[in-house]
């Protein structure tokens, strides 16, 4: 009998690091350098892919990629204004798994799974059990979209929609494409960055042959996240006619300096990706230590404007519950 072989991305996903001490050992870092290292095994466990970890600098406790994933005791602090649903997702839930916040665009919580757990994540407390689009909830979600002809764009988000297998995605995308008034399909995914092997040929085939115009919004916060393997994945997407954009979060100690943000924009463009949003931190519980003040954010944008062509400037935005769009920060 021929043994069943998982595609390599699934093996990589299954082999993700789940023990922060193992990561520190790989990076030649003594865990005594991190007295505030937090043992998180339940609510929002530590998780990072090995390929992403391989882009961290060895021996550097302040590495900007390491800082995005390493849990610390600061996450236990309760800070006023930082809560469980920082962007008002839940009041915009139309049906389980369907968020309808902005005109013409619905967002589907395709899955709660991610390949990497970013400690600043705005959905770290999201009630995925009630709110993810399980297979049994798909029909009801698609029916809601079918009934509203003002919806022209469907966004697959999560969690990470590319954590789903190609078969499930193909079924979902086919069903969305069958709704005549939907013109665009957007995927919000960090996998092209943290698990570039995910951009495999069946996926490329699927995206390249859809009637829908496809947009991939990736998520990288620092230029060091973009290595040659990410470049290859992004080039393959572009070859299928997929429009690729990036959203980043402004994070204290990670990318809150002009040099890092300029390099990020330039490296993204070298990979064929345009910067889209630079988000002020969404105030999720346990993330206050990542926040960059608005005045500093505006200073950074001014520095970027002085150095970069207009098309490489991300839009600085803040998401406010109840607002009709992501608010420009001025
Ligand atoms: C961010 C978001 C969108 C997309 O907003 P754009 O400004 O079009 O990128 C859509 N729906 C929800 C619920 C969102 O959070
Ligand atoms: S990949 Fe996105 S959804 Fe997943 S943990 Fe990171 S920020 Fe949150």
mmCIF file of C-alpha atoms and ligand atoms in Angstrom:
data_model
loop_
_atom_site.group_PDB
_atom_site.id
_atom_site.type_symbol
_atom_site.label_atom_id
_atom_site.label_comp_id
_atom_site.label_asym_id
_atom_site.label_seq_id
_atom_site.Cartn_x
_atom_site.Cartn_y
_atom_site.Cartn_z
ATOM 1 C CA UNK A 1 0.000 0.000 0.000
ATOM 2 C CA UNK A 2 1.253 3.483 -0.825
ATOM 3 C CA UNK A 3 1.330 5.579 2.352
ATOM 4 C CA UNK A 4 -0.777 8.729 2.193
ATOM 5 C CA UNK A 5 1.484 11.796 1.962
ATOM 6 C CA UNK A 6 0.397 15.105 3.408
ATOM 7 C CA UNK A 7 1.392 18.121 1.355
ATOM 8 C CA UNK A 8 4.467 19.695 2.890
ATOM 9 C CA UNK A 9 2.601 22.737 4.211
ATOM 10 C CA UNK A 10 0.441 20.474 6.329
ATOM 11 C CA UNK A 11 3.517 18.812 7.777
ATOM 12 C CA UNK A 12 4.991 22.253 8.478
ATOM 13 C CA UNK A 13 1.777 23.350 10.128
ATOM 14 C CA UNK A 14 1.703 20.244 12.304
ATOM 15 C CA UNK A 15 5.371 20.748 13.243
ATOM 16 C CA UNK A 16 4.942 24.330 14.408
ATOM 17 C CA UNK A 17 6.753 25.186 17.636
ATOM 18 C CA UNK A 18 4.433 25.123 20.641
ATOM 19 C CA UNK A 19 6.976 25.569 23.438
ATOM 20 C CA UNK A 20 8.588 29.000 23.792
ATOM 21 C CA UNK A 21 11.607 27.459 25.497
ATOM 22 C CA UNK A 22 12.266 25.327 22.441
ATOM 23 C CA UNK A 23 12.257 28.478 20.318
ATOM 24 C CA UNK A 24 14.681 30.222 22.685
ATOM 25 C CA UNK A 25 17.017 27.225 22.489
ATOM 26 C CA UNK A 26 16.936 27.343 18.676
ATOM 27 C CA UNK A 27 17.858 31.025 18.877
ATOM 28 C CA UNK A 28 20.731 30.425 21.317
ATOM 29 C CA UNK A 29 18.945 32.535 23.912
ATOM 30 C CA UNK A 30 19.045 31.756 27.609
ATOM 31 C CA UNK A 31 15.525 31.782 29.019
ATOM 32 C CA UNK A 32 16.869 33.661 32.062
ATOM 33 C CA UNK A 33 16.980 36.669 29.716
ATOM 34 C CA UNK A 34 13.178 36.546 29.796
ATOM 35 C CA UNK A 35 12.131 36.595 33.448
ATOM 36 C CA UNK A 36 8.611 37.634 32.399
ATOM 37 C CA UNK A 37 8.139 34.689 30.020
ATOM 38 C CA UNK A 38 4.587 33.536 30.511
ATOM 39 C CA UNK A 39 3.459 29.936 30.409
ATOM 40 C CA UNK A 40 0.462 29.993 28.169
ATOM 41 C CA UNK A 41 -0.937 26.622 27.358
ATOM 42 C CA UNK A 42 -4.661 27.157 27.391
ATOM 43 C CA UNK A 43 -6.445 30.352 26.268
ATOM 44 C CA UNK A 44 -4.125 31.619 23.527
ATOM 45 C CA UNK A 45 -1.198 29.217 23.445
ATOM 46 C CA UNK A 46 2.252 29.916 22.067
ATOM 47 C CA UNK A 47 2.562 28.918 18.437
ATOM 48 C CA UNK A 48 4.972 29.744 15.606
ATOM 49 C CA UNK A 49 6.018 28.009 12.402
ATOM 50 C CA UNK A 50 9.609 26.837 12.068
ATOM 51 C CA UNK A 51 10.123 28.736 8.829
ATOM 52 C CA UNK A 52 9.099 31.999 10.511
ATOM 53 C CA UNK A 53 11.339 31.206 13.497
ATOM 54 C CA UNK A 54 14.242 30.638 11.086
ATOM 55 C CA UNK A 55 14.000 34.319 10.085
ATOM 56 C CA UNK A 56 14.642 35.486 13.659
ATOM 57 C CA UNK A 57 18.168 36.661 14.466
ATOM 58 C CA UNK A 58 20.067 34.266 16.695
ATOM 59 C CA UNK A 59 21.145 35.645 20.054
ATOM 60 C CA UNK A 60 18.986 38.769 19.848
ATOM 61 C CA UNK A 61 16.414 38.969 22.661
ATOM 62 C CA UNK A 62 14.869 42.056 21.003
ATOM 63 C CA UNK A 63 14.390 40.488 17.596
ATOM 64 C CA UNK A 64 11.237 42.044 16.080
ATOM 65 C CA UNK A 65 9.826 38.697 14.940
ATOM 66 C CA UNK A 66 10.500 37.030 18.282
ATOM 67 C CA UNK A 67 8.762 39.904 20.073
ATOM 68 C CA UNK A 68 5.595 39.307 18.058
ATOM 69 C CA UNK A 69 5.183 35.749 19.298
ATOM 70 C CA UNK A 70 6.824 35.473 22.719
ATOM 71 C CA UNK A 71 4.234 35.536 25.521
ATOM 72 C CA UNK A 72 5.086 37.640 28.563
ATOM 73 C CA UNK A 73 3.523 38.296 31.943
ATOM 74 C CA UNK A 74 2.523 41.741 30.686
ATOM 75 C CA UNK A 75 -0.377 39.951 28.981
ATOM 76 C CA UNK A 76 -1.915 39.346 32.390
ATOM 77 C CA UNK A 77 -2.239 43.043 33.157
ATOM 78 C CA UNK A 78 -5.755 44.398 33.093
ATOM 79 C CA UNK A 79 -5.699 47.815 31.425
ATOM 80 C CA UNK A 80 -8.761 50.066 31.302
ATOM 81 C CA UNK A 81 -10.064 50.316 27.743
ATOM 82 C CA UNK A 82 -8.549 46.984 26.706
ATOM 83 C CA UNK A 83 -11.217 44.296 26.420
ATOM 84 C CA UNK A 84 -12.533 41.142 24.809
ATOM 85 C CA UNK A 85 -14.138 42.600 21.663
ATOM 86 C CA UNK A 86 -12.026 45.672 20.882
ATOM 87 C CA UNK A 87 -13.380 46.392 17.396
ATOM 88 C CA UNK A 88 -17.065 45.639 17.919
ATOM 89 C CA UNK A 89 -17.083 42.437 15.864
ATOM 90 C CA UNK A 90 -19.862 40.759 17.776
ATOM 91 C CA UNK A 91 -22.601 43.379 17.315
ATOM 92 C CA UNK A 92 -21.949 43.168 13.549
ATOM 93 C CA UNK A 93 -22.540 39.424 13.383
ATOM 94 C CA UNK A 94 -25.332 38.772 10.885
ATOM 95 C CA UNK A 95 -25.348 34.998 11.257
ATOM 96 C CA UNK A 96 -22.794 32.777 12.998
ATOM 97 C CA UNK A 97 -19.520 33.267 11.114
ATOM 98 C CA UNK A 98 -20.677 36.313 9.114
ATOM 99 C CA UNK A 99 -19.623 39.852 10.081
ATOM 100 C CA UNK A 100 -21.317 42.644 8.176
ATOM 101 C CA UNK A 101 -19.868 45.938 9.286
ATOM 102 C CA UNK A 102 -19.058 47.911 6.146
ATOM 103 C CA UNK A 103 -21.190 48.631 3.075
ATOM 104 C CA UNK A 104 -20.911 46.088 0.297
ATOM 105 C CA UNK A 105 -18.422 43.806 2.074
ATOM 106 C CA UNK A 106 -19.092 40.854 4.335
ATOM 107 C CA UNK A 107 -16.399 39.089 6.269
ATOM 108 C CA UNK A 108 -16.546 35.362 6.937
ATOM 109 C CA UNK A 109 -14.795 33.869 9.940
ATOM 110 C CA UNK A 110 -13.703 30.898 7.833
ATOM 111 C CA UNK A 111 -11.902 29.188 10.723
ATOM 112 C CA UNK A 112 -10.465 30.008 14.130
ATOM 113 C CA UNK A 113 -7.128 28.347 13.370
ATOM 114 C CA UNK A 114 -3.859 30.197 12.718
ATOM 115 C CA UNK A 115 -0.357 28.953 11.903
ATOM 116 C CA UNK A 116 1.191 31.425 14.319
ATOM 117 C CA UNK A 117 -0.183 33.180 17.377
ATOM 118 C CA UNK A 118 0.606 36.891 17.346
ATOM 119 C CA UNK A 119 0.513 38.117 20.923
ATOM 120 C CA UNK A 120 -1.088 41.442 19.916
ATOM 121 C CA UNK A 121 -3.931 39.722 18.029
ATOM 122 C CA UNK A 122 -7.210 41.660 18.169
ATOM 123 C CA UNK A 123 -9.202 38.439 17.974
ATOM 124 C CA UNK A 124 -7.298 36.653 20.736
ATOM 125 C CA UNK A 125 -10.472 36.409 22.826
ATOM 126 C CA UNK A 126 -12.830 35.895 19.895
ATOM 127 C CA UNK A 127 -15.551 33.306 20.595
ATOM 128 C CA UNK A 128 -14.644 31.119 17.614
ATOM 129 C CA UNK A 129 -16.768 28.217 18.807
ATOM 130 C CA UNK A 130 -19.933 30.271 18.343
ATOM 131 C CA UNK A 131 -18.688 32.431 15.520
ATOM 132 C CA UNK A 132 -16.692 30.369 13.064
ATOM 133 C CA UNK A 133 -18.113 29.227 9.798
ATOM 134 C CA UNK A 134 -18.292 25.492 10.326
ATOM 135 C CA UNK A 135 -19.422 23.471 7.335
ATOM 136 C CA UNK A 136 -22.886 23.161 8.843
ATOM 137 C CA UNK A 137 -23.200 26.951 9.025
ATOM 138 C CA UNK A 138 -22.090 27.548 5.438
ATOM 139 C CA UNK A 139 -25.507 27.273 3.790
ATOM 140 C CA UNK A 140 -27.061 29.800 6.118
ATOM 141 C CA UNK A 141 -24.167 32.243 5.630
ATOM 142 C CA UNK A 142 -24.299 31.945 1.843
ATOM 143 C CA UNK A 143 -28.060 32.386 1.896
ATOM 144 C CA UNK A 144 -27.673 35.669 3.798
ATOM 145 C CA UNK A 145 -25.218 36.904 1.148
ATOM 146 C CA UNK A 146 -27.471 35.747 -1.683
ATOM 147 C CA UNK A 147 -30.389 37.697 -0.232
ATOM 148 C CA UNK A 148 -28.511 41.007 -0.124
ATOM 149 C CA UNK A 149 -27.612 42.204 -3.601
ATOM 150 C CA UNK A 150 -25.654 45.158 -2.208
ATOM 151 C CA UNK A 151 -22.858 42.758 -1.188
ATOM 152 C CA UNK A 152 -20.175 42.838 -3.889
ATOM 153 C CA UNK A 153 -17.230 41.518 -1.941
ATOM 154 C CA UNK A 154 -16.741 38.544 0.355
ATOM 155 C CA UNK A 155 -13.730 38.500 2.651
ATOM 156 C CA UNK A 156 -12.431 35.220 4.009
ATOM 157 C CA UNK A 157 -10.837 35.888 7.362
ATOM 158 C CA UNK A 158 -10.527 34.139 10.705
ATOM 159 C CA UNK A 159 -8.275 32.977 12.226
ATOM 160 C CA UNK A 160 -6.563 32.286 8.929
ATOM 161 C CA UNK A 161 -8.673 31.119 5.987
ATOM 162 C CA UNK A 162 -5.656 29.441 4.369
ATOM 163 C CA UNK A 163 -5.424 27.135 7.380
ATOM 164 C CA UNK A 164 -8.327 25.367 5.653
ATOM 165 C CA UNK A 165 -7.455 22.669 3.138
ATOM 166 C CA UNK A 166 -7.847 23.225 -0.590
ATOM 167 C CA UNK A 167 -10.919 21.030 -0.884
ATOM 168 C CA UNK A 168 -12.890 22.968 1.686
ATOM 169 C CA UNK A 169 -11.722 26.287 0.218
ATOM 170 C CA UNK A 170 -12.635 25.192 -3.291
ATOM 171 C CA UNK A 171 -16.163 24.331 -2.169
ATOM 172 C CA UNK A 172 -16.553 27.631 -0.378
ATOM 173 C CA UNK A 173 -15.161 29.725 -3.225
ATOM 174 C CA UNK A 174 -17.298 27.898 -5.784
ATOM 175 C CA UNK A 175 -20.397 28.584 -3.721
ATOM 176 C CA UNK A 176 -19.498 32.262 -3.355
ATOM 177 C CA UNK A 177 -18.804 32.564 -7.094
ATOM 178 C CA UNK A 178 -22.277 31.198 -7.744
ATOM 179 C CA UNK A 179 -23.814 34.302 -6.147
ATOM 180 C CA UNK A 180 -24.246 36.635 -9.131
ATOM 181 C CA UNK A 181 -23.846 39.977 -7.338
ATOM 182 C CA UNK A 182 -20.535 39.041 -5.697
ATOM 183 C CA UNK A 183 -17.637 40.344 -7.805
ATOM 184 C CA UNK A 184 -14.634 40.168 -5.532
ATOM 185 C CA UNK A 185 -13.179 37.648 -3.146
ATOM 186 C CA UNK A 186 -10.645 38.807 -0.641
ATOM 187 C CA UNK A 187 -8.505 36.622 1.603
ATOM 188 C CA UNK A 188 -6.993 38.034 4.769
ATOM 189 C CA UNK A 189 -4.128 35.665 5.475
ATOM 190 C CA UNK A 190 -0.793 35.625 7.246
ATOM 191 C CA UNK A 191 0.112 32.246 5.749
ATOM 192 C CA UNK A 192 1.927 33.577 2.644
ATOM 193 C CA UNK A 193 4.314 35.135 5.198
ATOM 194 C CA UNK A 194 4.497 32.583 7.995
ATOM 195 C CA UNK A 195 4.010 29.406 5.915
ATOM 196 C CA UNK A 196 4.750 30.290 2.275
ATOM 197 C CA UNK A 197 4.595 26.610 1.261
ATOM 198 C CA UNK A 198 0.837 26.995 1.682
ATOM 199 C CA UNK A 199 0.728 28.688 -1.717
ATOM 200 C CA UNK A 200 0.748 25.315 -3.463
ATOM 201 C CA UNK A 201 -0.322 24.462 -7.006
ATOM 202 C CA UNK A 202 -3.890 23.347 -6.210
ATOM 203 C CA UNK A 203 -4.474 26.650 -4.401
ATOM 204 C CA UNK A 204 -2.957 28.664 -7.253
ATOM 205 C CA UNK A 205 -5.133 26.768 -9.682
ATOM 206 C CA UNK A 206 -8.189 27.464 -7.620
ATOM 207 C CA UNK A 207 -7.488 31.206 -7.366
ATOM 208 C CA UNK A 208 -6.409 31.517 -10.990
ATOM 209 C CA UNK A 209 -9.571 29.947 -12.375
ATOM 210 C CA UNK A 210 -12.260 31.702 -10.395
ATOM 211 C CA UNK A 211 -14.732 34.067 -12.022
ATOM 212 C CA UNK A 212 -14.148 36.352 -9.049
ATOM 213 C CA UNK A 213 -11.506 39.045 -8.887
ATOM 214 C CA UNK A 214 -9.153 37.869 -6.122
ATOM 215 C CA UNK A 215 -7.378 40.063 -3.600
ATOM 216 C CA UNK A 216 -4.915 38.650 -1.066
ATOM 217 C CA UNK A 217 -4.260 40.878 1.925
ATOM 218 C CA UNK A 218 -1.204 39.525 3.686
ATOM 219 C CA UNK A 219 0.049 40.578 7.111
ATOM 220 C CA UNK A 220 3.694 41.446 7.740
ATOM 221 C CA UNK A 221 4.879 43.992 10.282
ATOM 222 C CA UNK A 222 8.607 44.005 9.680
ATOM 223 C CA UNK A 223 10.874 43.640 6.634
ATOM 224 C CA UNK A 224 12.690 40.695 8.222
ATOM 225 C CA UNK A 225 9.515 38.652 7.786
ATOM 226 C CA UNK A 226 9.930 38.765 4.012
ATOM 227 C CA UNK A 227 12.564 36.284 2.880
ATOM 228 C CA UNK A 228 13.098 34.583 -0.485
ATOM 229 C CA UNK A 229 10.500 31.878 0.198
ATOM 230 C CA UNK A 230 7.847 34.540 0.864
ATOM 231 C CA UNK A 231 8.926 36.347 -2.305
ATOM 232 C CA UNK A 232 8.393 33.159 -4.304
ATOM 233 C CA UNK A 233 4.920 32.584 -2.851
ATOM 234 C CA UNK A 234 3.914 36.173 -3.637
ATOM 235 C CA UNK A 235 5.277 35.987 -7.178
ATOM 236 C CA UNK A 236 3.237 32.832 -7.779
ATOM 237 C CA UNK A 237 0.089 34.597 -6.585
ATOM 238 C CA UNK A 238 0.767 37.593 -8.823
ATOM 239 C CA UNK A 239 1.191 35.267 -11.797
ATOM 240 C CA UNK A 240 -2.389 34.083 -11.220
ATOM 241 C CA UNK A 241 -3.628 37.665 -11.421
ATOM 242 C CA UNK A 242 -4.160 37.968 -7.665
ATOM 243 C CA UNK A 243 -3.867 41.542 -6.341
ATOM 244 C CA UNK A 244 -1.705 41.510 -3.214
ATOM 245 C CA UNK A 245 -1.783 44.085 -0.428
ATOM 246 C CA UNK A 246 -0.312 44.169 3.060
ATOM 247 C CA UNK A 247 -1.714 45.210 6.373
ATOM 248 C CA UNK A 248 0.535 45.823 9.332
ATOM 249 C CA UNK A 249 -0.011 46.757 12.949
ATOM 250 C CA UNK A 250 2.086 49.484 14.526
ATOM 251 C CA UNK A 251 3.755 47.739 17.471
ATOM 252 C CA UNK A 252 5.916 49.151 20.205
ATOM 253 C CA UNK A 253 9.481 47.810 20.129
ATOM 254 C CA UNK A 254 8.816 45.971 16.862
ATOM 255 C CA UNK A 255 8.237 48.406 14.006
ATOM 256 C CA UNK A 256 7.757 51.797 15.672
ATOM 257 C CA UNK A 257 10.608 53.471 13.899
ATOM 258 C CA UNK A 258 10.755 55.125 10.500
ATOM 259 C CA UNK A 259 13.653 53.024 9.196
ATOM 260 C CA UNK A 260 11.809 49.770 9.893
ATOM 261 C CA UNK A 261 8.571 50.992 8.296
ATOM 262 C CA UNK A 262 10.352 52.343 5.205
ATOM 263 C CA UNK A 263 12.192 49.083 4.777
ATOM 264 C CA UNK A 264 8.920 47.177 5.158
ATOM 265 C CA UNK A 265 7.244 49.190 2.385
ATOM 266 C CA UNK A 266 10.213 48.825 0.072
ATOM 267 C CA UNK A 267 10.581 45.097 0.636
ATOM 268 C CA UNK A 268 6.856 44.571 0.146
ATOM 269 C CA UNK A 269 6.984 46.370 -3.166
ATOM 270 C CA UNK A 270 9.997 44.331 -4.227
ATOM 271 C CA UNK A 271 7.690 41.319 -3.722
ATOM 272 C CA UNK A 272 4.933 42.963 -5.784
ATOM 273 C CA UNK A 273 2.833 43.897 -2.736
ATOM 274 C CA UNK A 274 1.433 47.346 -1.991
ATOM 275 C CA UNK A 275 1.137 48.581 1.594
ATOM 276 C CA UNK A 276 -2.567 48.933 2.443
ATOM 277 C CA UNK A 277 -3.251 49.636 6.106
ATOM 278 C CA UNK A 278 -1.042 50.451 9.051
ATOM 279 C CA UNK A 279 -3.329 49.847 12.018
ATOM 280 C CA UNK A 280 -3.099 51.509 15.361
ATOM 281 C CA UNK A 281 -3.296 48.673 17.865
ATOM 282 C CA UNK A 282 -6.790 47.339 18.502
ATOM 283 C CA UNK A 283 -7.221 47.370 22.235
ATOM 284 C CA UNK A 284 -7.568 43.670 22.946
ATOM 285 C CA UNK A 285 -7.134 42.502 26.532
ATOM 286 C CA UNK A 286 -3.498 41.738 27.371
ATOM 287 C CA UNK A 287 -1.956 43.773 24.523
ATOM 288 C CA UNK A 288 -1.460 47.226 26.106
ATOM 289 C CA UNK A 289 2.332 46.817 26.141
ATOM 290 C CA UNK A 290 2.322 46.851 22.320
ATOM 291 C CA UNK A 291 0.524 50.168 21.963
ATOM 292 C CA UNK A 292 2.184 53.102 20.193
ATOM 293 C CA UNK A 293 0.632 56.496 20.993
ATOM 294 C CA UNK A 294 -1.214 58.284 18.208
ATOM 295 C CA UNK A 295 1.151 61.290 18.277
ATOM 296 C CA UNK A 296 4.128 59.005 17.680
ATOM 297 C CA UNK A 297 2.233 57.226 14.886
ATOM 298 C CA UNK A 298 1.606 60.558 13.165
ATOM 299 C CA UNK A 299 5.278 61.515 13.471
ATOM 300 C CA UNK A 300 6.237 58.232 11.847
ATOM 301 C CA UNK A 301 3.810 58.794 8.977
ATOM 302 C CA UNK A 302 5.326 62.233 8.427
ATOM 303 C CA UNK A 303 8.783 60.655 8.229
ATOM 304 C CA UNK A 304 7.489 58.075 5.739
ATOM 305 C CA UNK A 305 5.936 60.765 3.569
ATOM 306 C CA UNK A 306 9.298 62.501 3.388
ATOM 307 C CA UNK A 307 11.072 59.344 2.228
ATOM 308 C CA UNK A 308 8.698 57.256 0.156
ATOM 309 C CA UNK A 309 6.694 57.602 -3.039
ATOM 310 C CA UNK A 310 2.981 58.040 -2.348
ATOM 311 C CA UNK A 311 2.098 54.524 -3.468
ATOM 312 C CA UNK A 312 4.331 53.037 -0.764
ATOM 313 C CA UNK A 313 2.570 54.840 2.094
ATOM 314 C CA UNK A 314 0.184 52.683 4.099
ATOM 315 C CA UNK A 315 -3.020 54.332 5.297
ATOM 316 C CA UNK A 316 -2.801 54.867 9.048
ATOM 317 C CA UNK A 317 -6.150 53.755 10.488
ATOM 318 C CA UNK A 318 -7.885 52.955 13.715
ATOM 319 C CA UNK A 319 -10.885 50.689 13.931
ATOM 320 C CA UNK A 320 -13.617 52.098 16.078
ATOM 321 C CA UNK A 321 -16.611 49.984 17.085
ATOM 322 C CA UNK A 322 -19.715 51.209 15.295
ATOM 323 C CA UNK A 323 -17.874 53.382 12.740
ATOM 324 C CA UNK A 324 -18.829 52.868 9.052
ATOM 325 C CA UNK A 325 -15.215 52.339 7.960
ATOM 326 C CA UNK A 326 -11.729 52.086 9.431
ATOM 327 C CA UNK A 327 -11.037 55.615 10.504
ATOM 328 C CA UNK A 328 -8.068 57.499 9.066
ATOM 329 C CA UNK A 329 -5.866 58.788 11.884
ATOM 330 C CA UNK A 330 -5.074 62.488 11.560
HETATM 331 C C1 LIG B 1 -11.635 45.394 8.070
HETATM 332 C C2 LIG B 1 -12.944 44.806 7.768
HETATM 333 C C3 LIG B 1 -13.461 44.812 6.467
HETATM 334 C C4 LIG B 1 -12.701 45.376 5.300
HETATM 335 O O1 LIG B 1 -12.527 46.730 5.375
HETATM 336 P P1 LIG B 1 -11.736 47.477 4.211
HETATM 337 O O2 LIG B 1 -11.649 48.870 4.675
HETATM 338 O O3 LIG B 1 -12.546 47.271 2.969
HETATM 339 O O4 LIG B 1 -10.416 46.791 4.086
HETATM 340 C C5 LIG B 1 -14.712 44.290 6.252
HETATM 341 N N1 LIG B 1 -15.440 43.774 7.264
HETATM 342 C C6 LIG B 1 -14.995 43.748 8.516
HETATM 343 C C7 LIG B 1 -15.852 43.187 9.584
HETATM 344 C C8 LIG B 1 -13.723 44.253 8.819
HETATM 345 O O5 LIG B 1 -13.260 44.189 10.067
HETATM 346 S S1 LIG B 2 -2.439 35.479 12.182
HETATM 347 FE FE1 LIG B 2 -3.937 37.155 12.449
HETATM 348 S S2 LIG B 2 -5.723 36.182 13.432
HETATM 349 FE FE2 LIG B 2 -3.973 34.783 13.662
HETATM 350 S S3 LIG B 2 -3.066 35.296 15.653
HETATM 351 FE FE3 LIG B 2 -1.959 36.510 14.113
HETATM 352 S S4 LIG B 2 -3.068 38.479 14.061
HETATM 353 FE FE4 LIG B 2 -4.421 36.994 15.070
#
